CSV table of C-alpha atoms in Angstrom, one decimal:
chain,number,residue,atom,x,y,z
A,1176,MET,CA,-71.9,-22.1,-20.6
A,1177,ILE,CA,-73.2,-25.1,-18.8
A,1178,PRO,CA,-74.3,-27.6,-21.5
A,1179,ILE,CA,-77.6,-28.6,-19.8
A,1180,ASN,CA,-79.2,-29.8,-23.0
A,1181,ARG,CA,-76.3,-32.4,-23.9
A,1182,THR,CA,-77.1,-36.1,-23.7
A,1183,ARG,CA,-75.6,-38.3,-20.9
A,1184,ALA,CA,-73.5,-40.1,-23.5
A,1185,GLU,CA,-71.9,-36.7,-24.3
A,1186,LEU,CA,-71.3,-36.0,-20.8
A,1187,GLN,CA,-69.0,-39.1,-19.9
A,1188,PRO,CA,-66.1,-38.3,-17.6
A,1189,ARG,CA,-62.9,-37.2,-19.2
A,1190,PRO,CA,-60.3,-37.8,-16.5
A,1191,THR,CA,-57.5,-35.5,-17.8
A,1192,VAL,CA,-59.7,-32.6,-18.7
A,1193,SER,CA,-61.1,-30.1,-16.4
A,1194,LEU,CA,-63.7,-27.5,-17.4
A,1195,VAL,CA,-60.9,-24.9,-16.8
A,1196,ARG,CA,-58.7,-26.6,-19.1
A,1197,ARG,CA,-61.4,-27.0,-21.6
A,1198,HIS,CA,-61.6,-23.3,-22.1
A,1199,GLU,CA,-57.8,-22.7,-22.1
A,1200,THR,CA,-58.2,-19.4,-20.1
A,1201,PRO,CA,-57.9,-18.5,-16.5
A,1202,ALA,CA,-61.2,-19.2,-14.5
A,1203,VAL,CA,-63.2,-16.1,-13.8
A,1204,THR,CA,-66.4,-16.0,-11.7
A,1205,ALA,CA,-67.5,-14.1,-8.8
A,1206,ARG,CA,-70.5,-13.7,-6.4
A,1207,LEU,CA,-74.1,-15.2,-6.5
A,1208,SER,CA,-76.4,-13.6,-9.1
A,1209,GLN,CA,-79.4,-15.6,-9.8
A,1210,PHE,CA,-80.9,-19.1,-9.6
A,1211,PHE,CA,-80.4,-21.6,-12.4
A,1212,ARG,CA,-82.7,-24.5,-12.1
A,1213,VAL,CA,-81.8,-27.8,-13.9
A,1214,SER,CA,-83.9,-30.8,-14.1
A,1215,HIS,CA,-82.7,-33.6,-11.8
A,1216,GLU,CA,-81.9,-36.0,-14.4
A,1217,ARG,CA,-79.8,-33.6,-16.6
A,1218,LEU,CA,-78.0,-32.3,-13.6
A,1219,ARG,CA,-77.0,-35.8,-12.4
A,1220,ALA,CA,-75.8,-36.4,-16.0
A,1221,LEU,CA,-74.0,-33.2,-15.8
A,1222,ALA,CA,-72.5,-33.6,-12.4
A,1223,SER,CA,-71.4,-37.3,-13.1
A,1224,ALA,CA,-68.8,-35.8,-15.3
A,1225,CYS,CA,-66.7,-35.2,-12.3
A,1226,ALA,CA,-63.4,-36.8,-13.0
A,1227,ARG,CA,-62.0,-33.3,-12.5
A,1228,ILE,CA,-64.5,-30.6,-11.7
A,1229,SER,CA,-62.9,-27.2,-10.9
A,1230,VAL,CA,-65.4,-24.7,-9.5
A,1231,ALA,CA,-65.0,-21.1,-8.5
A,1232,ALA,CA,-68.3,-19.8,-7.2
A,1233,VAL,CA,-70.0,-23.0,-8.5
A,1234,LEU,CA,-68.4,-23.7,-11.9
A,1235,ALA,CA,-65.1,-22.5,-13.2
A,1236,VAL,CA,-66.0,-20.3,-16.2
A,1237,SER,CA,-63.2,-19.0,-18.3
A,1238,LEU,CA,-63.6,-15.6,-20.0
A,1239,ALA,CA,-60.9,-14.7,-22.5
A,1240,GLY,CA,-59.2,-11.4,-22.0
A,1241,CYS,CA,-60.3,-10.9,-18.5
A,1242,THR,CA,-58.2,-11.3,-15.2
A,1243,ALA,CA,-59.1,-13.9,-12.7
A,1244,SER,CA,-61.1,-12.8,-9.9
A,1245,THR,CA,-62.9,-14.9,-7.2
A,1246,GLU,CA,-64.3,-13.5,-4.0
A,1247,ALA,CA,-65.0,-15.5,-0.8
A,1248,SER,CA,-68.4,-15.1,0.6
A,1249,ASP,CA,-69.2,-13.2,3.7
A,1250,SER,CA,-70.6,-15.6,6.1
A,1251,SER,CA,-73.1,-13.2,7.7
A,1252,GLY,CA,-74.1,-11.5,4.4
A,1253,ASP,CA,-74.2,-13.6,1.3
A,1254,ALA,CA,-75.0,-16.8,3.2
A,1255,SER,CA,-78.0,-15.4,4.8
A,1256,THR,CA,-79.1,-14.0,1.3
A,1257,SER,CA,-78.7,-17.6,-0.1
A,1258,GLU,CA,-80.4,-19.0,2.8
A,1259,THR,CA,-83.5,-16.9,2.3
A,1260,ALA,CA,-83.6,-17.3,-1.4
A,1261,VAL,CA,-84.0,-21.1,-1.1
A,1262,SER,CA,-86.3,-21.2,1.6
A,1263,SER,CA,-89.4,-21.2,-0.7
A,1264,ASP,CA,-88.2,-24.5,-2.1
A,1265,ALA,CA,-86.4,-25.9,0.6
A,1266,THR,CA,-87.7,-28.4,3.1
A,1267,ALA,CA,-85.5,-27.1,5.9
A,1268,ASP,CA,-86.2,-23.8,7.3
A,1269,ALA,CA,-82.8,-22.2,7.8
A,1270,SER,CA,-84.1,-18.9,8.8
A,1271,GLU,CA,-85.2,-20.5,12.1
A,1272,MET,CA,-81.5,-21.9,12.9
A,1273,ASP,CA,-79.0,-20.3,14.9
A,1274,PHE,CA,-75.8,-20.0,13.1
A,1275,THR,CA,-74.4,-17.5,15.5
A,1276,TYR,CA,-71.6,-17.8,18.1
A,1277,SER,CA,-72.0,-16.3,21.6
A,1278,ASN,CA,-69.4,-13.9,23.0
A,1279,ARG,CA,-68.2,-16.6,25.5
A,1280,ASP,CA,-67.9,-19.2,22.6
A,1281,THR,CA,-65.3,-16.9,21.0
A,1282,ASP,CA,-63.7,-15.5,24.2
A,1283,ALA,CA,-60.9,-17.8,25.2
A,1284,SER,CA,-59.7,-15.5,28.1
A,1285,TYR,CA,-59.8,-16.5,31.7
A,1286,ASP,CA,-58.5,-15.1,35.1
A,1287,GLU,CA,-56.0,-17.6,36.3
A,1288,ALA,CA,-55.6,-15.8,39.8
A,1289,SER,CA,-59.3,-16.4,40.6
A,1290,ALA,CA,-59.6,-19.8,39.0
A,1291,THR,CA,-59.5,-23.3,40.6
A,1292,THR,CA,-56.0,-25.0,39.8
A,1293,ILE,CA,-56.1,-28.8,39.2
A,1294,ALA,CA,-52.7,-30.7,39.1
A,1295,LEU,CA,-53.2,-34.0,37.8
A,1296,SER,CA,-51.1,-36.9,38.8
A,1297,ASP,CA,-51.7,-40.6,39.3
A,1298,SER,CA,-52.9,-41.2,43.0
A,1299,ALA,CA,-51.7,-37.7,43.8
A,1300,SER,CA,-54.0,-35.2,41.9
A,1301,THR,CA,-54.4,-32.0,43.8
A,1302,VAL,CA,-57.1,-29.1,43.8
A,1303,ASP,CA,-56.4,-25.4,44.8
A,1304,GLY,CA,-59.7,-23.7,45.0
A,1305,SER,CA,-63.5,-24.5,45.2
A,1306,GLY,CA,-66.0,-26.4,43.1
A,1307,ALA,CA,-63.9,-29.5,42.4
A,1308,THR,CA,-62.7,-32.5,44.4
A,1309,VAL,CA,-60.5,-35.5,44.0
A,1310,GLN,CA,-62.5,-38.9,44.4
A,1311,ASP,CA,-61.1,-42.0,45.8
A,1312,ASP,CA,-60.5,-43.5,42.4
A,1313,GLY,CA,-58.6,-40.5,41.2
A,1314,THR,CA,-61.4,-39.1,39.3
A,1315,ILE,CA,-61.6,-35.3,39.2
A,1316,LEU,CA,-65.2,-34.1,39.9
A,1317,ILE,CA,-66.4,-30.7,39.1
A,1318,GLU,CA,-69.7,-29.8,40.7
A,1319,ALA,CA,-70.0,-26.0,40.4
A,1320,ALA,CA,-69.8,-23.0,38.0
A,1321,GLY,CA,-66.4,-21.6,37.6
A,1322,THR,CA,-63.1,-21.7,35.7
A,1323,TYR,CA,-60.8,-24.7,36.3
A,1324,VAL,CA,-57.2,-24.7,34.9
A,1325,ILE,CA,-56.0,-28.3,34.6
A,1326,SER,CA,-52.5,-29.6,34.0
A,1327,GLY,CA,-50.6,-32.9,34.4
A,1328,THR,CA,-51.2,-36.6,33.6
A,1329,LEU,CA,-53.6,-39.4,34.5
A,1330,THR,CA,-52.6,-42.6,33.0
A,1331,ASP,CA,-56.1,-44.1,33.9
A,1332,GLY,CA,-58.6,-41.5,35.0
A,1333,SER,CA,-61.1,-38.9,33.9
A,1334,ILE,CA,-62.5,-35.4,34.5
A,1335,GLN,CA,-66.3,-35.5,35.4
A,1336,VAL,CA,-68.7,-32.5,35.5
A,1337,ALA,CA,-71.8,-32.8,37.5
A,1338,ALA,CA,-72.9,-29.2,37.9
A,1339,GLY,CA,-76.2,-27.5,38.2
A,1340,ASP,CA,-78.5,-26.9,35.1
A,1341,GLN,CA,-77.8,-23.1,35.4
A,1342,ASP,CA,-74.1,-23.6,35.8
A,1343,LYS,CA,-71.6,-22.4,33.1
A,1344,VAL,CA,-68.3,-24.3,33.5
A,1345,GLN,CA,-64.9,-23.3,31.9
A,1346,ILE,CA,-62.3,-26.0,31.8
A,1347,VAL,CA,-58.8,-24.6,30.8
A,1348,LEU,CA,-56.6,-27.5,29.3
A,1349,ASP,CA,-53.1,-26.3,30.0
A,1350,GLY,CA,-50.8,-29.3,29.1
A,1351,VAL,CA,-53.0,-32.3,29.9
A,1352,GLU,CA,-52.7,-36.0,29.1
A,1353,ILE,CA,-55.5,-38.1,30.2
A,1354,THR,CA,-56.3,-41.6,29.4
A,1355,CYS,CA,-59.3,-43.6,30.6
A,1356,SER,CA,-59.4,-47.3,30.1
A,1357,ASP,CA,-63.1,-48.0,30.5
A,1358,GLY,CA,-65.0,-44.7,29.8
A,1359,PRO,CA,-64.5,-41.2,28.7
A,1360,ALA,CA,-61.5,-39.0,29.4
A,1361,VAL,CA,-63.9,-36.2,29.9
A,1362,ASN,CA,-67.4,-36.9,31.0
A,1363,ILE,CA,-70.0,-34.1,31.2
A,1364,ALA,CA,-73.1,-35.5,33.0
A,1365,SER,CA,-74.8,-32.1,33.7
A,1366,ALA,CA,-74.2,-28.3,33.2
A,1367,ASP,CA,-75.8,-25.4,31.4
A,1368,LYS,CA,-72.9,-25.1,29.2
A,1369,VAL,CA,-69.2,-26.2,29.1
A,1370,PHE,CA,-66.3,-24.3,27.5
A,1371,ILE,CA,-63.1,-26.4,27.1
A,1372,THR,CA,-60.5,-23.8,26.5
A,1373,LEU,CA,-57.0,-24.7,24.9
A,1374,ALA,CA,-54.5,-22.6,26.6
A,1375,GLU,CA,-52.2,-20.6,24.4
A,1376,GLY,CA,-49.0,-22.7,23.5
A,1377,SER,CA,-50.4,-26.0,25.1
A,1378,SER,CA,-50.5,-29.5,23.8
A,1379,ASN,CA,-53.2,-31.7,25.3
A,1380,THR,CA,-54.1,-35.5,24.7
A,1381,LEU,CA,-57.1,-37.4,25.6
A,1382,SER,CA,-57.9,-41.0,24.8
A,1383,ASP,CA,-60.1,-43.8,25.8
A,1384,GLY,CA,-60.2,-47.7,25.9
A,1385,ALA,CA,-61.6,-50.1,23.4
A,1386,SER,CA,-64.3,-51.1,25.8
A,1387,TYR,CA,-66.6,-49.1,28.3
A,1388,THR,CA,-68.0,-50.1,31.5
A,1389,LEU,CA,-71.6,-49.1,31.2
A,1390,ALA,CA,-74.7,-49.4,33.3
A,1391,GLU,CA,-77.1,-52.1,32.4
A,1392,GLY,CA,-79.2,-51.5,29.3
A,1393,GLU,CA,-77.3,-48.3,28.5
A,1394,ASP,CA,-75.2,-47.6,25.2
A,1395,GLU,CA,-73.8,-44.2,26.4
A,1396,PRO,CA,-71.5,-42.6,27.1
A,1397,ASN,CA,-69.7,-43.4,23.9
A,1398,ALA,CA,-67.0,-41.0,23.2
A,1399,THR,CA,-63.6,-39.8,24.6
A,1400,VAL,CA,-65.1,-36.4,25.3
A,1401,TYR,CA,-68.8,-37.0,26.1
A,1402,SER,CA,-71.2,-34.1,27.0
A,1403,LYS,CA,-74.9,-34.2,27.8
A,1404,ALA,CA,-74.8,-30.3,27.9
A,1405,ASP,CA,-74.0,-27.7,25.4
A,1406,LEU,CA,-70.2,-27.9,24.5
A,1407,THR,CA,-67.8,-25.3,23.2
A,1408,PHE,CA,-64.1,-25.7,22.4
A,1409,ASN,CA,-62.0,-22.5,22.1
A,1410,GLY,CA,-58.7,-21.0,22.5
A,1411,SER,CA,-55.3,-21.3,20.4
A,1412,GLY,CA,-53.8,-24.4,22.0
A,1413,ALA,CA,-53.6,-28.0,20.4
A,1414,LEU,CA,-55.8,-31.0,21.4
A,1415,LYS,CA,-55.3,-34.6,20.3
A,1416,VAL,CA,-58.3,-37.0,20.9
A,1417,THR,CA,-58.3,-40.7,20.1
A,1418,GLY,CA,-61.6,-42.4,20.2
A,1419,ASN,CA,-60.7,-46.1,20.5
A,1420,TYR,CA,-64.4,-47.2,21.6
A,1421,ALA,CA,-66.6,-45.2,19.2
A,1422,HIS,CA,-66.4,-41.4,18.9
A,1423,ALA,CA,-63.9,-38.8,19.6
A,1424,ILE,CA,-66.0,-35.9,20.7
A,1425,ASN,CA,-69.8,-36.2,21.3
A,1426,SER,CA,-72.3,-33.5,22.4
A,1427,LYS,CA,-75.9,-34.4,23.1
A,1428,ASP,CA,-76.8,-30.9,22.7
A,1429,ASP,CA,-74.7,-28.2,20.7
A,1430,LEU,CA,-71.2,-28.5,19.7
A,1431,VAL,CA,-69.4,-25.3,18.9
A,1432,ILE,CA,-65.7,-24.8,17.9
A,1433,THR,CA,-64.2,-21.4,17.5
A,1434,GLY,CA,-60.4,-21.9,17.4
A,1435,GLY,CA,-57.7,-24.5,18.3
A,1436,THR,CA,-55.8,-27.2,16.6
A,1437,TYR,CA,-57.2,-30.7,16.6
A,1438,GLU,CA,-56.0,-34.1,15.7
A,1439,LEU,CA,-59.1,-36.4,15.9
A,1440,THR,CA,-58.8,-40.2,15.3
A,1441,SER,CA,-62.0,-42.3,16.0
A,1442,VAL,CA,-63.4,-45.9,15.3
A,1443,GLU,CA,-66.8,-44.2,14.4
A,1444,ASP,CA,-67.6,-40.3,14.3
A,1445,ALA,CA,-65.0,-37.7,15.0
A,1446,LEU,CA,-67.1,-34.6,15.9
A,1447,ARG,CA,-70.6,-35.2,16.7
A,1448,GLY,CA,-73.4,-32.7,18.0
A,1449,LYS,CA,-76.9,-34.1,18.2
A,1450,ASP,CA,-78.5,-30.5,17.9
A,1451,CYS,CA,-75.9,-28.9,15.8
A,1452,VAL,CA,-72.2,-28.6,15.0
A,1453,LYS,CA,-71.0,-25.0,14.4
A,1454,ILE,CA,-67.4,-24.3,13.6
A,1455,ALA,CA,-66.0,-20.7,13.2
A,1456,ASP,CA,-62.3,-21.4,12.9
A,1457,GLY,CA,-59.7,-24.0,13.7
A,1458,THR,CA,-57.3,-26.5,12.1
A,1459,PHE,CA,-58.4,-30.1,12.0
A,1460,ALA,CA,-56.8,-33.4,11.0
A,1461,ILE,CA,-59.6,-36.0,11.1
A,1462,ASP,CA,-59.2,-39.8,10.6
A,1463,ALA,CA,-62.6,-41.3,11.3
A,1464,GLY,CA,-63.8,-44.9,10.9
A,1465,SER,CA,-67.3,-43.4,10.2
A,1466,ASP,CA,-68.2,-39.8,9.5
A,1467,ALA,CA,-66.0,-36.9,10.3
A,1468,ILE,CA,-68.5,-34.3,11.3
A,1469,VAL,CA,-72.2,-35.1,11.9
A,1470,SER,CA,-75.6,-33.8,13.5
A,1471,ASN,CA,-78.3,-36.2,13.7
A,1472,ASN,CA,-81.2,-34.6,15.4
A,1473,ASP,CA,-84.3,-35.7,13.5
A,1474,GLU,CA,-87.0,-34.6,15.8
A,1475,ASP,CA,-86.6,-30.8,15.5
A,1476,ALA,CA,-86.7,-28.9,12.2
A,1477,THR,CA,-84.5,-26.1,13.6
A,1478,ARG,CA,-81.8,-28.6,14.7
A,1479,GLY,CA,-79.8,-31.4,13.4
A,1480,PHE,CA,-77.6,-29.1,11.3
A,1481,VAL,CA,-74.0,-28.6,10.6
A,1482,SER,CA,-72.6,-25.0,10.1
A,1483,ILE,CA,-69.1,-24.1,9.1
A,1484,ASP,CA,-67.8,-20.5,8.7
A,1485,GLY,CA,-64.0,-21.1,8.6
A,1486,GLY,CA,-61.2,-23.4,9.5
A,1487,THR,CA,-58.8,-25.9,7.7
A,1488,PHE,CA,-59.9,-29.5,7.5
A,1489,ASP,CA,-57.9,-32.6,6.5
A,1490,ILE,CA,-60.5,-35.2,6.4
A,1491,THR,CA,-60.2,-39.0,5.8
A,1492,THR,CA,-63.2,-41.3,6.5
A,1493,GLY,CA,-64.8,-44.6,6.2
A,1494,ASP,CA,-68.2,-43.1,5.5
A,1495,ASP,CA,-69.4,-39.3,5.0
A,1496,GLY,CA,-67.2,-36.4,5.3
A,1497,ILE,CA,-69.8,-33.9,6.7
A,1498,GLN,CA,-73.3,-35.4,7.5
A,1499,ALA,CA,-76.4,-33.7,8.8
A,1500,PHE,CA,-80.1,-34.7,9.2
A,1501,THR,CA,-81.7,-31.3,8.6
A,1502,TYR,CA,-79.2,-29.0,6.9
A,1503,ILE,CA,-75.7,-28.4,6.0
A,1504,ARG,CA,-74.4,-24.8,5.7
A,1505,LEU,CA,-70.9,-24.4,4.3
A,1506,ALA,CA,-69.9,-20.6,4.2
A,1507,GLY,CA,-66.2,-20.9,4.5
A,1508,GLY,CA,-63.0,-22.9,5.2
A,1509,THR,CA,-60.4,-25.1,3.3
A,1510,PHE,CA,-61.3,-28.6,2.9
A,1511,ALA,CA,-59.2,-31.8,1.6
A,1512,MET,CA,-61.5,-34.7,1.8
A,1513,ASP,CA,-60.8,-38.3,1.0
A,1514,VAL,CA,-64.0,-40.1,1.9
A,1515,ALA,CA,-65.4,-43.7,1.3
A,1516,ASP,CA,-68.9,-42.4,0.9
A,1517,ASP,CA,-70.3,-38.8,0.2
A,1518,ALA,CA,-68.0,-35.9,1.0
A,1519,VAL,CA,-71.1,-33.8,1.9
A,1520,HIS,CA,-74.4,-35.4,2.6
A,1521,SER,CA,-77.6,-34.0,4.1
A,1522,ASP,CA,-80.8,-36.0,4.6
A,1523,THR,CA,-82.8,-32.8,3.8
A,1524,ASP,CA,-81.0,-29.6,2.4
A,1525,ALA,CA,-77.5,-28.2,1.9
A,1526,LEU,CA,-76.0,-24.9,0.9
A,1527,VAL,CA,-72.5,-24.3,-0.1
A,1528,SER,CA,-71.9,-20.4,0.0
A,1529,GLY,CA,-68.1,-20.3,0.3
A,1530,GLY,CA,-64.8,-22.2,0.9
A,1531,THR,CA,-62.3,-24.2,-0.9
A,1532,PHE,CA,-62.8,-28.0,-1.4
A,1533,GLU,CA,-60.4,-30.7,-2.8
A,1534,ILE,CA,-62.6,-33.8,-2.9
A,1535,VAL,CA,-62.0,-37.5,-3.5
A,1536,ALA,CA,-65.2,-39.5,-2.8
A,1537,VAL,CA,-66.1,-43.1,-3.5
A,1538,ASP,CA,-69.8,-42.0,-3.9
A,1539,ASP,CA,-71.1,-38.3,-4.2
A,1540,ALA,CA,-69.1,-35.0,-3.8
A,1541,PHE,CA,-72.3,-33.0,-2.7
A,1542,HIS,CA,-75.7,-34.9,-2.0
A,1543,ALA,CA,-78.8,-33.5,-0.5
A,1544,GLU,CA,-82.0,-35.7,-0.4
A,1545,GLY,CA,-83.8,-32.3,-0.7
A,1546,THR,CA,-82.4,-29.1,-2.1
A,1547,MET,CA,-78.7,-28.9,-2.9
A,1548,THR,CA,-77.4,-25.3,-3.5
A,1549,ILE,CA,-73.9,-24.2,-4.5
A,1550,ALA,CA,-73.9,-20.4,-4.6
A,1551,ASP,CA,-70.1,-19.6,-4.0
A,1552,GLY,CA,-66.7,-21.4,-3.3
A,1553,THR,CA,-63.8,-23.1,-5.2
A,1554,ILE,CA,-64.3,-26.8,-5.6
A,1555,ASP,CA,-61.9,-29.4,-7.3
A,1556,VAL,CA,-63.4,-32.8,-7.5
A,1557,THR,CA,-60.9,-35.5,-8.6
A,1558,SER,CA,-62.8,-38.5,-8.2
A,1559,CYS,CA,-66.5,-39.4,-7.5
A,1560,TYR,CA,-69.5,-41.3,-8.8
A,1561,GLU,CA,-71.7,-38.3,-8.9
A,1562,GLY,CA,-70.4,-34.7,-8.4
A,1563,ILE,CA,-73.8,-33.0,-7.3
A,1564,GLU,CA,-77.1,-34.8,-6.5
A,1565,GLY,CA,-80.2,-33.6,-5.0
A,1566,GLU,CA,-84.1,-33.7,-5.7
A,1567,LYS,CA,-83.7,-30.1,-6.5
A,1568,VAL,CA,-80.2,-28.6,-7.5
A,1569,TYR,CA,-79.4,-24.8,-7.8
A,1570,LEU,CA,-76.4,-23.5,-9.1
A,1571,GLN,CA,-75.7,-19.8,-8.7
A,1572,TRP,CA,-73.1,-17.5,-10.2
A,1573,GLN,CA,-72.3,-14.2,-11.8
A,1574,TYR,CA,-69.8,-13.7,-14.5
A,1575,ARG,CA,-68.1,-10.7,-16.3
A,1576,ARG,CA,-68.5,-10.0,-20.0
A,1577,PRO,CA,-65.4,-10.7,-22.0
A,1578,CYS,CA,-63.3,-7.7,-22.1
């Protein structure tokens, strides 16, 4: 049982002892059953004993004579149940947030025969088809809806999108290497939505310079991939993005990722979506000087959230691992996190309803300024200041009786 009535002195960290080892039997827990509300001060005392917290569906409870069984949460079923359950006490209204993915978000297919083909080459790029042109400075300018398959190398150039507000643009990266010394490698100024598809079997590299040439009084663009429109990454190829100026990828609207392999290095944030960041799947190696994944819209109660349903994440940061202003929803995925501040930090509420976490944090493992809920998942915190912190903290689990 959780020793919520023990004193802080009795709950000092024991670096070589995990909760699982203390019971000396296999860890057994599964599924969400009911809320357990613990006073903030007692929960902080309990959570601070995090030298090695092993959690399966919140806490690893060992029951003698039973076989181990841990189930992963269903992102559309259990997660929604948990979100509804906490809404009466939460300050973020998760029921009004859109955690779904559109068909086009997940569909990485394209018709190469009808697509516009762009072959990149310094001073000799070519366009075969409509909707795109090569500018005098070598910039590739896309101005219309359509699919654009791009390959080749620019040692100092960029792809720019200036399409109509109703235009959906699909950019297929099929063996691309672009460096831009004074701005984004991909700069999306306008469109309804842009899909960047990583072609199957392709390896692509995007990087920027350490300084940008900006209009007077402006502080943006500020990322190697910068977008003022909704931005989706999909496909099964690989993408390496280096943000030498500030961020690796930054969308001023939604940022959605449904597949692909990513290596992201940035001076500041790696993945940044102002309105939201939604990740369905993918493999991510992230080394960020600031936050790894962040959403910061503080003006709309239904935006400013991070939602992750799956994927594999290897995260090293100089600040937080996952940070959001309104809400964090972690329903799946595998996370290895080594962070200089909080591994998971929400300025409002956060929910963990699935996933596997290995965390090394200088500050907190899980921190929500409002409500922090852990409903399911497997968590191993080997180092932190506080394991779980929140104005209100809910731990949810169900266990089997000893056999």
